[in-house]
C-alpha positions as a Python dict, from the first residue, in 0.01 Angstrom:
ca = {
    (1, 'Q'): (0, 0, 0),
    (2, 'V'): (100, 364, -39),
    (3, 'Q'): (277, 513, 260),
    (4, 'L'): (414, 863, 310),
    (5, 'V'): (622, 898, 627),
    (6, 'E'): (723, 1247, 730),
    (7, 'S'): (988, 1374, 965),
    (8, 'G'): (1173, 1690, 1054),
    (9, 'G'): (920, 1919, 1219),
    (10, 'G'): (977, 2098, 1546),
    (11, 'L'): (1002, 2427, 1728),
    (12, 'V'): (1218, 2701, 1577),
    (13, 'Q'): (1265, 3071, 1641),
    (14, 'P'): (1160, 3329, 1382),
    (15, 'G'): (1424, 3356, 1113),
    (16, 'G'): (1535, 2998, 1168),
    (17, 'S'): (1534, 2697, 937),
    (18, 'L'): (1394, 2346, 926),
    (19, 'R'): (1405, 2067, 672),
    (20, 'L'): (1113, 1831, 633),
    (21, 'S'): (1153, 1487, 478),
    (22, 'C'): (891, 1255, 334),
    (23, 'A'): (977, 895, 249),
    (24, 'A'): (737, 731, 5),
    (25, 'S'): (664, 365, -61),
    (26, 'G'): (410, 175, -266),
    (27, 'I'): (439, 406, -568),
    (28, 'I'): (674, 451, -861),
    (29, 'F'): (830, 749, -690),
    (30, 'S'): (1039, 873, -982),
    (31, 'A'): (727, 900, -1198),
    (32, 'N'): (514, 1085, -944),
    (33, 'A'): (470, 1450, -862),
    (34, 'M'): (500, 1521, -490),
    (35, 'G'): (387, 1809, -278),
    (36, 'Y'): (356, 1963, 65),
    (37, 'H'): (45, 2119, 211),
    (38, 'R'): (-3, 2279, 549),
    (39, 'Q'): (-289, 2350, 785),
    (40, 'A'): (-280, 2611, 1056),
    (41, 'P'): (-528, 2609, 1348),
    (42, 'G'): (-866, 2737, 1236),
    (43, 'K'): (-761, 2757, 872),
    (44, 'E'): (-810, 2544, 564),
    (45, 'R'): (-535, 2320, 434),
    (46, 'E'): (-331, 2499, 166),
    (47, 'S'): (-73, 2398, -90),
    (48, 'V'): (279, 2510, -6),
    (49, 'A'): (504, 2359, -272),
    (50, 'A'): (508, 2091, -539),
    (51, 'I'): (763, 1917, -758),
    (52, 'T'): (696, 1722, -1075),
    (53, 'S'): (863, 1397, -1176),
    (54, 'G'): (1088, 1604, -1399),
    (55, 'G'): (1193, 1832, -1117),
    (56, 'Y'): (984, 2137, -1201),
    (57, 'T'): (872, 2323, -890),
    (58, 'N'): (608, 2572, -787),
    (59, 'Y'): (537, 2749, -462),
    (60, 'A'): (269, 2941, -279),
    (61, 'A'): (332, 3314, -298),
    (62, 'S'): (367, 3328, 81),
    (63, 'V'): (671, 3097, 82),
    (64, 'K'): (839, 3173, -252),
    (65, 'G'): (1203, 3262, -203),
    (66, 'R'): (1211, 3110, 145),
    (67, 'F'): (1114, 2744, 90),
    (68, 'T'): (1272, 2495, -149),
    (69, 'I'): (1124, 2160, -245),
    (70, 'S'): (1351, 1890, -384),
    (71, 'R'): (1352, 1516, -441),
    (72, 'D'): (1594, 1227, -428),
    (73, 'N'): (1458, 951, -649),
    (74, 'A'): (1725, 706, -531),
    (75, 'K'): (1589, 740, -177),
    (76, 'N'): (1220, 778, -269),
    (77, 'T'): (1223, 1093, -59),
    (78, 'V'): (1103, 1449, -105),
    (79, 'Y'): (1237, 1737, 103),
    (80, 'L'): (1110, 2080, 202),
    (81, 'Q'): (1383, 2318, 309),
    (82, 'M'): (1228, 2606, 501),
    (83, 'N'): (1437, 2917, 567),
    (84, 'S'): (1359, 3256, 719),
    (85, 'L'): (1066, 3103, 902),
    (86, 'K'): (792, 3331, 1030),
    (87, 'P'): (532, 3278, 1304),
    (88, 'E'): (266, 3257, 1032),
    (89, 'D'): (439, 2945, 897),
    (90, 'T'): (325, 2762, 1210),
    (91, 'A'): (111, 2469, 1096),
    (92, 'V'): (94, 2095, 1051),
    (93, 'Y'): (273, 2011, 728),
    (94, 'Y'): (158, 1719, 514),
    (95, 'C'): (334, 1539, 233),
    (96, 'T'): (102, 1441, -50),
    (97, 'T'): (91, 1261, -382),
    (98, 'N'): (-161, 1126, -627),
    (99, 'W'): (-131, 761, -726),
    (100, 'R'): (-369, 595, -970),
    (101, 'G'): (-627, 868, -929),
    (102, 'R'): (-630, 880, -551),
    (103, 'N'): (-472, 1139, -322),
    (104, 'Y'): (-251, 1016, -39),
    (105, 'W'): (-133, 1210, 264),
    (106, 'G'): (137, 1165, 523),
    (107, 'Q'): (60, 1169, 893),
    (108, 'G'): (163, 1531, 923),
    (109, 'T'): (445, 1696, 1114),
    (110, 'Q'): (408, 1999, 1340),
    (111, 'V'): (613, 2309, 1265),
    (112, 'T'): (601, 2581, 1530),
    (113, 'V'): (775, 2914, 1478),
    (114, 'S'): (792, 3107, 1801),
    (115, 'S'): (1034, 3298, 2019),
}
């Protein structure tokens, strides 16, 4: 079955950095687009970043220039490097992919930006 296992969240001060990782199994990873969404308390889940199988990327306007999504097909892993973090980046971050017409989500990892 498809599994997306995330790691790397935590507490960081404003201006700090974190790197999230998402290890995928049960899919042909190299052929799949991958993405990260986030959901803050009281808000809807929103797309943060995505990367195609060919390595093309796109970002939400709120994170462009601060976040970088990348992938390592040899490790079946996608990464989200988050720099210059702001309190408004506080949320649960989810890895996601679509496989055979169905959306799959990781378990989520909490990112808290606070002094």
